[in-house]
Amino acid sequence: MDDLAHRCPLNHRKRKADQDDCQDLPSVSDQAVVSSDSPSGVAGPSCNAPRQQWITETDDKLWASPNSPQVSSPLTSQVLRGTKRPRIDTHESTLRAAKRPYPRRSPSKMSPSPLTSVRQGSDIEDIGIVSTAHPGPSSGSLLRERHSVIPGVAPPRVVHILSTAAQSPIKFSSPHIPPTQPLINRQTLRELELDVILRNPVIRHDLLFDPGLQFRPRRKREMFEKYWNAVWEEVQTGCTCVTLDTQGNCHPKACICARHPTTPPIPIVSQISKEDPTIYTIRMPSRMPALLSEFLQVMLLVIQPLSNTAVYTNPTAVREQAQEHSAHAAYLESIFDPALIEQELKHKVFDPSGLFSQIGETLKHHCAPMRDRAVEEMVQVAQRPGPEAFTAVRMCLELLELMKLDIANHQLTQLRPWLLRNTGIFEVKAFKIRFGTSASLHNTREWLHNANVALFVSKKQPIPHPSYPNGLTYASLTKNQQIYLCCLKGIVDTIFETLSPPSSPVSPTSDATPPPSPVFSSLTPSPSPTPETLYLDKTRMAHISAEATDVTALYTFILLFRQLVVSDVSESSGSTSAKVDQSDVMRVKREIRDIGPACLGTCFVSSAPALAGGEAPPVDNDVDERRNVKRDLALQIAQRASEVRRRASAASSTIQTADFDDYSMSLEGDAAPDPAIVSLAQRWTDTNMQPESALSGLLHKRVRDAVFEEVVGLAYPSATAAGVGAGVRPSLLSMDLFAAGGNPFARRRAPDASAHVGTTGTHAAGMESLTEEIRKLAEKIARLALVHLNTHLSMYESEGFLGL
């Protein structure tokens, strides 16, 4: 008996048993296990395999029991089934029950225990054999799927491990696969840190245009709900499966948890059926470890807003409060154990009531008073029995996000005056860092040069200004004053030539030929690139450009109404002496706003093209809907024009009654419009309400010139502010007014500014009804121009930057 250890070799499998629970597996983010229908290639033993056999040839009779399980390996051609069979306890079902040729050893000398017939453990086992053809992980083992053999069942698929997720037939970036990480995490909340805000030029630039700027939750709601639905399903059932096809389309879930009962550390991709080989089910890793770990880290981040004392000029003033926050963070870290909670969730024994009571008490010391009710609701939800209590985790994460937003908004409010005063200097530094100190700025120089040429050519007449009775003669101004006006002109022209967001794409014209009209260029990308100095205002200018296109569309519809009222439509109708009253125009303007779309400029749409051979053009639902809206507006305008013509005809026939004075209440208002007028209105809109029409280009130029004159009146310094021969500075830019949300242009407007627009004969052009729209548009552009000049005017005036 004493030489049993010498006769029976050591069990090398037992020596590796300590590693069964922590196998060396590839990275979760980059690898996936894919189940295929073809067996894996046969490979020989690796040089890293154990040199000594587990069972000697003379001991084969130890395993002679017919009921003993057969352990397969990649070296055998036998393939095993993918589902586990229940354990059946019989007298011959285990290895311990097999006949032993040797007696037991003494209790003082422990011998390695033989394997049981049905092993309990992971679905992916390390059997200690390495394939030389397909090397496995660095630990020297090959991962395979453990199956049992059931007679009469077709051989199952063999699982292969991939080196990268790119080899998987399923794209893990599919939107139908819920995220594995919570969307509220440290990375998203760090964007609200004070030092990040102070270094963000976009936020500081936006403060100049929106004094009441506040941070709000920003997330994809659909993806957010998918994540929490997946977490809730895992808490209830433990399932993390998703069924997709190779095209990324979602299918009804075919769960493979019975085949893989233990949640894998890496995604496992399994084919569902041979009938449709394109459909796979993915068994995703558990989301609990990442959720619980991130939950704790987010809590520690939110309750320590003063952890970065380097951003404060006097760190000692907040040191005592920061130490208190650190103590609270240490307490939460001591009572929240992610690994323990994960085990309790797996065994259905997690009781969050006491834990979340302590968390709630701590959060009340840090949240705003308005969040106390939300904290109490979270604690009450944690008291619910069963898995429903786990919803308190989601409520707490959302509450922590709101608390971080409250802190960021409070810091932004306190620092807003300082940020506004120093924004100009900060933007100059940010611009030099982005483009470099030796950048050529070719686009900016060309932009100012084109504006200078346009002013010399088109502004031979003085530019009207409320502080200069004789206007501003561009050729007689100083160089600094010319640069100032060039900047205003360049910004206005860029806005009227920038791509409008709600517009449909139209084929751009060649660079060699100018666009047929400004409207056409406003609906397509501008041929000239945006100046480098306007890189922070691209989105803002695109929105203002859309508003400018809306004003042009409104101007075009009002002009149609005027022409329908005074034109000779047909011989039967005869000529009319009707005159357009301002109240009629304002009524039509309100109805156009009510009936038309939110972005009226989308009515600039080309007519349906006629294809050769009588074929129907391809249907574009968006374009077709916009054409229908344009026809509806033309019909309404024709109705109001018919009413005005009937009223004028009745007045000339001396049949006018009191009812005609209020034609909106007369029977004439319910009468159908003249078919000839309706037909004319439809043809007129189809011809002129197009981006490439000559009339739309002419009207867009009129609106642009009117807006430019209004911008000059608002943004160009007055005679007393500029002085004689002095350099023009944007002295009107009052940071205090911007911070308070005031209007710095109110005092610059002439007393009778509401009665006219500019002084270039806009009454004759029929633009008196657009006074309010042009004024609002000019104020937005003037504010943008003043902020821009406050930052970059010194560079524009530097010697050699622009030769005038």
Tab-separated table of N, CA and C in Angstrom, residues 243-363:
chain	number	residue	atom	x	y	z
A	243	THR	N	-31.111	37.837	-30.425
A	243	THR	CA	-31.136	37.117	-31.692
A	243	THR	C	-31.137	38.107	-32.845
A	244	LEU	N	-30.152	37.975	-33.728
A	244	LEU	CA	-29.992	38.860	-34.875
A	244	LEU	C	-29.626	38.027	-36.089
A	245	ASP	N	-29.731	38.657	-37.250
A	245	ASP	CA	-29.212	38.034	-38.460
A	245	ASP	C	-27.936	38.754	-38.875
A	246	THR	N	-27.332	38.258	-39.933
A	246	THR	CA	-26.053	38.818	-40.358
A	246	THR	C	-26.184	40.229	-40.902
A	247	GLN	N	-27.415	40.663	-41.222
A	247	GLN	CA	-27.635	42.026	-41.688
A	247	GLN	C	-27.881	42.999	-40.546
A	248	GLY	N	-27.922	42.499	-39.319
A	248	GLY	CA	-28.139	43.363	-38.161
A	248	GLY	C	-29.581	43.545	-37.786
A	249	ASN	N	-30.519	42.823	-38.435
A	249	ASN	CA	-31.940	42.943	-38.121
A	249	ASN	C	-32.279	42.092	-36.908
A	250	CYS	N	-33.202	42.581	-36.117
A	250	CYS	CA	-33.596	41.895	-34.892
A	250	CYS	C	-34.650	40.830	-35.198
A	251	HIS	N	-34.579	39.693	-34.505
A	251	HIS	CA	-35.521	38.594	-34.649
A	251	HIS	C	-36.029	38.199	-33.273
A	252	PRO	N	-37.158	37.457	-33.223
A	252	PRO	CA	-37.627	36.966	-31.915
A	252	PRO	C	-36.539	36.166	-31.213
A	253	LYS	N	-36.393	36.410	-29.943
A	253	LYS	CA	-35.274	35.841	-29.208
A	253	LYS	C	-35.387	34.331	-29.105
A	254	ALA	N	-34.317	33.651	-29.480
A	254	ALA	CA	-34.181	32.206	-29.297
A	254	ALA	C	-33.107	31.992	-28.243
A	255	CYS	N	-33.523	31.791	-27.024
A	255	CYS	CA	-32.602	31.755	-25.894
A	255	CYS	C	-31.716	30.519	-25.955
A	256	ILE	N	-30.451	30.690	-25.653
A	256	ILE	CA	-29.493	29.586	-25.581
A	256	ILE	C	-28.911	29.466	-24.173
A	257	CYS	N	-29.643	29.961	-23.189
A	257	CYS	CA	-29.158	29.886	-21.813
A	257	CYS	C	-29.094	28.446	-21.322
A	258	ALA	N	-29.962	27.554	-21.864
A	258	ALA	CA	-29.888	26.150	-21.469
A	258	ALA	C	-28.595	25.515	-21.949
A	259	ARG	N	-28.100	25.966	-23.087
A	259	ARG	CA	-26.840	25.448	-23.603
A	259	ARG	C	-25.653	26.076	-22.894
A	260	HIS	N	-25.814	27.336	-22.472
A	260	HIS	CA	-24.748	28.052	-21.773
A	260	HIS	C	-25.330	28.639	-20.485
A	261	PRO	N	-25.553	27.815	-19.473
A	261	PRO	CA	-26.235	28.315	-18.268
A	261	PRO	C	-25.449	29.370	-17.513
A	262	THR	N	-24.138	29.323	-17.591
A	262	THR	CA	-23.315	30.308	-16.889
A	262	THR	C	-23.016	31.475	-17.823
A	263	THR	N	-23.205	32.676	-17.337
A	263	THR	CA	-22.958	33.856	-18.172
A	263	THR	C	-21.499	33.894	-18.583
A	264	PRO	N	-21.213	33.957	-19.864
A	264	PRO	CA	-19.818	33.901	-20.313
A	264	PRO	C	-19.110	35.226	-20.102
A	265	PRO	N	-17.795	35.180	-19.968
A	265	PRO	CA	-17.046	36.444	-19.859
A	265	PRO	C	-16.875	37.152	-21.189
A	266	ILE	N	-17.115	36.441	-22.290
A	266	ILE	CA	-17.045	37.032	-23.624
A	266	ILE	C	-18.301	36.643	-24.378
A	267	PRO	N	-18.727	37.419	-25.380
A	267	PRO	CA	-19.943	37.051	-26.124
A	267	PRO	C	-19.794	35.710	-26.830
A	268	ILE	N	-20.847	34.912	-26.776
A	268	ILE	CA	-20.899	33.632	-27.477
A	268	ILE	C	-21.960	33.747	-28.561
A	269	VAL	N	-21.566	33.486	-29.792
A	269	VAL	CA	-22.463	33.565	-30.940
A	269	VAL	C	-22.797	32.151	-31.364
A	270	SER	N	-24.084	31.825	-31.391
A	270	SER	CA	-24.525	30.470	-31.710
A	270	SER	C	-25.544	30.522	-32.823
A	271	GLN	N	-25.375	29.618	-33.808
A	271	GLN	CA	-26.315	29.538	-34.921
A	271	GLN	C	-27.575	28.841	-34.446
A	272	ILE	N	-28.745	29.331	-34.888
A	272	ILE	CA	-30.009	28.829	-34.374
A	272	ILE	C	-30.434	27.558	-35.098
A	273	SER	N	-30.485	27.597	-36.415
A	273	SER	CA	-30.966	26.453	-37.185
A	273	SER	C	-30.229	26.385	-38.504
A	274	LYS	N	-30.200	25.169	-39.047
A	274	LYS	CA	-29.568	24.986	-40.338
A	274	LYS	C	-30.459	25.469	-41.473
A	275	GLU	N	-31.778	25.577	-41.228
A	275	GLU	CA	-32.674	26.053	-42.276
A	275	GLU	C	-32.375	27.488	-42.654
A	276	ASP	N	-32.037	28.312	-41.678
A	276	ASP	CA	-31.688	29.711	-41.946
A	276	ASP	C	-30.341	29.981	-41.287
A	277	PRO	N	-29.251	29.771	-42.015
A	277	PRO	CA	-27.927	29.914	-41.382
A	277	PRO	C	-27.517	31.350	-41.118
A	278	THR	N	-28.356	32.321	-41.463
A	278	THR	CA	-27.989	33.724	-41.247
A	278	THR	C	-28.446	34.253	-39.895
A	279	ILE	N	-29.194	33.476	-39.126
A	279	ILE	CA	-29.733	33.931	-37.843
A	279	ILE	C	-28.890	33.340	-36.723
A	280	TYR	N	-28.463	34.206	-35.825
A	280	TYR	CA	-27.620	33.804	-34.708
A	280	TYR	C	-28.187	34.386	-33.422
A	281	THR	N	-27.893	33.709	-32.341
A	281	THR	CA	-28.202	34.218	-31.003
A	281	THR	C	-26.894	34.511	-30.288
A	282	ILE	N	-26.816	35.687	-29.684
A	282	ILE	CA	-25.617	36.112	-28.965
A	282	ILE	C	-25.898	36.034	-27.471
A	283	ARG	N	-25.089	35.276	-26.785
A	283	ARG	CA	-25.144	35.227	-25.314
A	283	ARG	C	-24.132	36.232	-24.814
A	284	MET	N	-24.632	37.385	-24.366
A	284	MET	CA	-23.770	38.489	-23.964
A	284	MET	C	-23.241	38.290	-22.548
A	285	PRO	N	-22.101	38.886	-22.226
A	285	PRO	CA	-21.624	38.843	-20.839
A	285	PRO	C	-22.584	39.565	-19.909
A	286	SER	N	-22.453	39.269	-18.666
A	286	SER	CA	-23.319	39.898	-17.671
A	286	SER	C	-23.043	41.403	-17.594
A	287	ARG	N	-24.098	42.164	-17.473
A	287	ARG	CA	-23.973	43.622	-17.333
A	287	ARG	C	-23.866	44.055	-15.874
A	288	MET	N	-24.015	43.121	-14.953
A	288	MET	CA	-24.023	43.484	-13.541
A	288	MET	C	-22.677	43.988	-13.029
A	289	PRO	N	-21.564	43.337	-13.336
A	289	PRO	CA	-20.289	43.860	-12.790
A	289	PRO	C	-20.021	45.296	-13.211
A	290	ALA	N	-20.215	45.600	-14.507
A	290	ALA	CA	-19.958	46.966	-14.966
A	290	ALA	C	-20.953	47.947	-14.361
A	291	LEU	N	-22.217	47.539	-14.234
A	291	LEU	CA	-23.233	48.434	-13.675
A	291	LEU	C	-22.941	48.757	-12.222
A	292	LEU	N	-22.663	47.752	-11.425
A	292	LEU	CA	-22.436	47.985	-9.995
A	292	LEU	C	-21.151	48.770	-9.757
A	293	SER	N	-20.112	48.443	-10.519
A	293	SER	CA	-18.860	49.183	-10.354
A	293	SER	C	-19.020	50.641	-10.768
A	294	GLU	N	-19.683	50.876	-11.890
A	294	GLU	CA	-19.880	52.260	-12.345
A	294	GLU	C	-20.826	53.014	-11.414
A	295	PHE	N	-21.796	52.316	-10.866
A	295	PHE	CA	-22.718	52.938	-9.914
A	295	PHE	C	-21.954	53.504	-8.718
A	296	LEU	N	-21.034	52.707	-8.184
A	296	LEU	CA	-20.250	53.174	-7.049
A	296	LEU	C	-19.356	54.345	-7.433
A	297	GLN	N	-18.700	54.263	-8.574
A	297	GLN	CA	-17.794	55.334	-8.985
A	297	GLN	C	-18.543	56.632	-9.285
A	298	VAL	N	-19.730	56.537	-9.847
A	298	VAL	CA	-20.525	57.747	-10.104
A	298	VAL	C	-20.939	58.393	-8.793
A	299	MET	N	-21.313	57.584	-7.808
A	299	MET	CA	-21.651	58.142	-6.492
A	299	MET	C	-20.466	58.886	-5.896
A	300	LEU	N	-19.300	58.271	-5.956
A	300	LEU	CA	-18.115	58.912	-5.389
A	300	LEU	C	-17.765	60.190	-6.147
A	301	LEU	N	-18.023	60.216	-7.438
A	301	LEU	CA	-17.717	61.414	-8.223
A	301	LEU	C	-18.662	62.562	-7.899
A	302	VAL	N	-19.946	62.245	-7.741
A	302	VAL	CA	-20.950	63.303	-7.555
A	302	VAL	C	-20.845	63.933	-6.177
A	303	ILE	N	-20.577	63.132	-5.166
A	303	ILE	CA	-20.569	63.691	-3.803
A	303	ILE	C	-19.232	64.339	-3.465
A	304	GLN	N	-18.301	64.376	-4.412
A	304	GLN	CA	-17.020	65.050	-4.180
A	304	GLN	C	-16.782	66.119	-5.246
A	305	PRO	N	-17.632	67.145	-5.331
A	305	PRO	CA	-17.448	68.171	-6.366
A	305	PRO	C	-16.220	69.040	-6.144
A	306	LEU	N	-15.653	69.018	-4.932
A	306	LEU	CA	-14.499	69.865	-4.635
A	306	LEU	C	-13.203	69.068	-4.629
A	307	SER	N	-13.228	67.875	-5.215
A	307	SER	CA	-12.022	67.046	-5.188
A	307	SER	C	-10.883	67.681	-5.968
A	308	ASN	N	-11.213	68.419	-7.033
A	308	ASN	CA	-10.176	69.084	-7.822
A	308	ASN	C	-10.033	70.519	-7.332
A	309	THR	N	-9.241	70.708	-6.314
A	309	THR	CA	-9.077	72.038	-5.729
A	309	THR	C	-8.141	72.918	-6.538
A	310	ALA	N	-7.544	72.378	-7.609
A	310	ALA	CA	-6.595	73.174	-8.389
A	310	ALA	C	-7.281	74.289	-9.169
A	311	VAL	N	-8.614	74.162	-9.402
A	311	VAL	CA	-9.311	75.183	-10.185
A	311	VAL	C	-9.706	76.384	-9.341
A	312	TYR	N	-9.487	76.324	-8.032
A	312	TYR	CA	-9.856	77.413	-7.147
A	312	TYR	C	-8.629	78.260	-6.824
A	313	THR	N	-8.843	79.550	-6.761
A	313	THR	CA	-7.737	80.453	-6.459
A	313	THR	C	-7.286	80.333	-5.010
A	314	ASN	N	-8.199	79.921	-4.123
A	314	ASN	CA	-7.857	79.755	-2.705
A	314	ASN	C	-8.310	78.363	-2.262
A	315	PRO	N	-7.516	77.330	-2.517
A	315	PRO	CA	-7.946	75.962	-2.182
A	315	PRO	C	-8.184	75.745	-0.701
A	316	THR	N	-7.527	76.488	0.159
A	316	THR	CA	-7.704	76.277	1.597
A	316	THR	C	-9.109	76.636	2.050
A	317	ALA	N	-9.797	77.502	1.305
A	317	ALA	CA	-11.144	77.908	1.703
A	317	ALA	C	-12.142	76.757	1.576
A	318	VAL	N	-11.869	75.805	0.704
A	318	VAL	CA	-12.804	74.694	0.494
A	318	VAL	C	-12.217	73.382	0.995
A	319	ARG	N	-11.071	73.431	1.673
A	319	ARG	CA	-10.412	72.192	2.086
A	319	ARG	C	-11.229	71.461	3.132
A	320	GLU	N	-11.811	72.193	4.086
A	320	GLU	CA	-12.579	71.538	5.147
A	320	GLU	C	-13.813	70.854	4.577
A	321	GLN	N	-14.486	71.522	3.651
A	321	GLN	CA	-15.660	70.911	3.031
A	321	GLN	C	-15.261	69.722	2.158
A	322	ALA	N	-14.129	69.818	1.503
A	322	ALA	CA	-13.663	68.709	0.678
A	322	ALA	C	-13.329	67.496	1.539
A	323	GLN	N	-12.772	67.715	2.728
A	323	GLN	CA	-12.487	66.599	3.624
A	323	GLN	C	-13.766	65.915	4.099
A	324	GLU	N	-14.805	66.702	4.343
A	324	GLU	CA	-16.090	66.114	4.724
A	324	GLU	C	-16.648	65.260	3.594
A	325	HIS	N	-16.529	65.747	2.367
A	325	HIS	CA	-16.989	64.964	1.223
A	325	HIS	C	-16.199	63.668	1.094
A	326	SER	N	-14.916	63.723	1.357
A	326	SER	CA	-14.090	62.515	1.266
A	326	SER	C	-14.495	61.491	2.319
A	327	ALA	N	-14.873	61.951	3.481
A	327	ALA	CA	-15.326	61.031	4.529
A	327	ALA	C	-16.619	60.339	4.112
A	328	HIS	N	-17.549	61.088	3.519
A	328	HIS	CA	-18.793	60.483	3.034
A	328	HIS	C	-18.504	59.468	1.931
A	329	ALA	N	-17.558	59.800	1.058
A	329	ALA	CA	-17.212	58.882	-0.018
A	329	ALA	C	-16.604	57.597	0.530
A	330	ALA	N	-15.744	57.708	1.552
A	330	ALA	CA	-15.147	56.508	2.152
A	330	ALA	C	-16.210	55.638	2.815
A	331	TYR	N	-17.211	56.266	3.427
A	331	TYR	CA	-18.284	55.506	4.059
A	331	TYR	C	-19.098	54.736	3.012
A	332	LEU	N	-19.454	55.393	1.929
A	332	LEU	CA	-20.209	54.702	0.881
A	332	LEU	C	-19.395	53.565	0.278
A	333	GLU	N	-18.098	53.784	0.128
A	333	GLU	CA	-17.254	52.742	-0.449
A	333	GLU	C	-17.145	51.546	0.485
A	334	SER	N	-17.291	51.785	1.781
A	334	SER	CA	-17.177	50.684	2.744
A	334	SER	C	-18.442	49.842	2.818
A	335	ILE	N	-19.614	50.439	2.537
A	335	ILE	CA	-20.868	49.687	2.654
A	335	ILE	C	-21.361	49.152	1.317
A	336	PHE	N	-20.765	49.577	0.228
A	336	PHE	CA	-21.213	49.133	-1.091
A	336	PHE	C	-20.136	48.227	-1.678
A	337	ASP	N	-20.426	46.934	-1.733
A	337	ASP	CA	-19.486	45.943	-2.245
A	337	ASP	C	-20.051	45.380	-3.544
A	338	PRO	N	-19.572	45.794	-4.713
A	338	PRO	CA	-20.142	45.312	-5.979
A	338	PRO	C	-20.064	43.802	-6.138
A	339	ALA	N	-18.945	43.175	-5.724
A	339	ALA	CA	-18.816	41.726	-5.885
A	339	ALA	C	-19.835	40.971	-5.029
A	340	LEU	N	-20.039	41.436	-3.802
A	340	LEU	CA	-21.013	40.779	-2.927
A	340	LEU	C	-22.432	40.955	-3.455
A	341	ILE	N	-22.759	42.157	-3.912
A	341	ILE	CA	-24.099	42.396	-4.453
A	341	ILE	C	-24.338	41.542	-5.689
A	342	GLU	N	-23.318	41.369	-6.512
A	342	GLU	CA	-23.476	40.538	-7.704
A	342	GLU	C	-23.788	39.089	-7.322
A	343	GLN	N	-23.109	38.563	-6.297
A	343	GLN	CA	-23.397	37.203	-5.847
A	343	GLN	C	-24.801	37.103	-5.264
A	344	GLU	N	-25.216	38.106	-4.514
A	344	GLU	CA	-26.567	38.072	-3.947
A	344	GLU	C	-27.624	38.144	-5.030
A	345	LEU	N	-27.386	38.922	-6.072
A	345	LEU	CA	-28.335	38.953	-7.188
A	345	LEU	C	-28.397	37.614	-7.896
A	346	LYS	N	-27.262	36.965	-8.041
A	346	LYS	CA	-27.238	35.673	-8.736
A	346	LYS	C	-28.012	34.625	-7.951
A	347	HIS	N	-27.967	34.695	-6.628
A	347	HIS	CA	-28.675	33.720	-5.786
A	347	HIS	C	-30.035	34.223	-5.306
A	348	LYS	N	-30.501	35.341	-5.841
A	348	LYS	CA	-31.835	35.875	-5.540
A	348	LYS	C	-32.010	36.202	-4.059
A	349	VAL	N	-30.980	36.724	-3.414
A	349	VAL	CA	-31.085	37.055	-1.989
A	349	VAL	C	-30.703	38.516	-1.736
A	350	PHE	N	-30.642	39.329	-2.779
A	350	PHE	CA	-30.235	40.722	-2.608
A	350	PHE	C	-31.379	41.525	-2.002
A	351	ASP	N	-31.091	42.178	-0.877
A	351	ASP	CA	-32.068	43.033	-0.197
A	351	ASP	C	-31.469	44.436	-0.098
A	352	PRO	N	-31.879	45.351	-0.978
A	352	PRO	CA	-31.253	46.681	-0.999
A	352	PRO	C	-31.846	47.675	-0.026
A	353	SER	N	-32.784	47.268	0.807
A	353	SER	CA	-33.487	48.242	1.641
A	353	SER	C	-32.535	48.956	2.597
A	354	GLY	N	-31.733	48.198	3.338
A	354	GLY	CA	-30.826	48.844	4.282
A	354	GLY	C	-29.724	49.625	3.590
A	355	LEU	N	-29.186	49.064	2.516
A	355	LEU	CA	-28.111	49.742	1.795
A	355	LEU	C	-28.569	51.076	1.238
A	356	PHE	N	-29.737	51.098	0.610
A	356	PHE	CA	-30.198	52.344	-0.010
A	356	PHE	C	-30.725	53.334	1.020
A	357	SER	N	-31.078	52.865	2.193
A	357	SER	CA	-31.416	53.817	3.263
A	357	SER	C	-30.181	54.631	3.650
A	358	GLN	N	-29.039	53.952	3.752
A	358	GLN	CA	-27.807	54.660	4.078
A	358	GLN	C	-27.359	55.555	2.911
A	359	ILE	N	-27.531	55.066	1.707
A	359	ILE	CA	-27.176	55.887	0.552
A	359	ILE	C	-28.059	57.131	0.491
A	360	GLY	N	-29.355	56.972	0.750
A	360	GLY	CA	-30.257	58.120	0.722
A	360	GLY	C	-29.904	59.163	1.756
A	361	GLU	N	-29.551	58.720	2.973
A	361	GLU	CA	-29.166	59.678	4.001
A	361	GLU	C	-27.912	60.453	3.595
A	362	THR	N	-26.986	59.787	2.932
A	362	THR	CA	-25.766	60.472	2.502
A	362	THR	C	-26.060	61.451	1.370
A	363	LEU	N	-26.907	61.043	0.425
A	363	LEU	CA	-27.197	61.921	-0.705
A	363	LEU	C	-27.948	63.176	-0.270
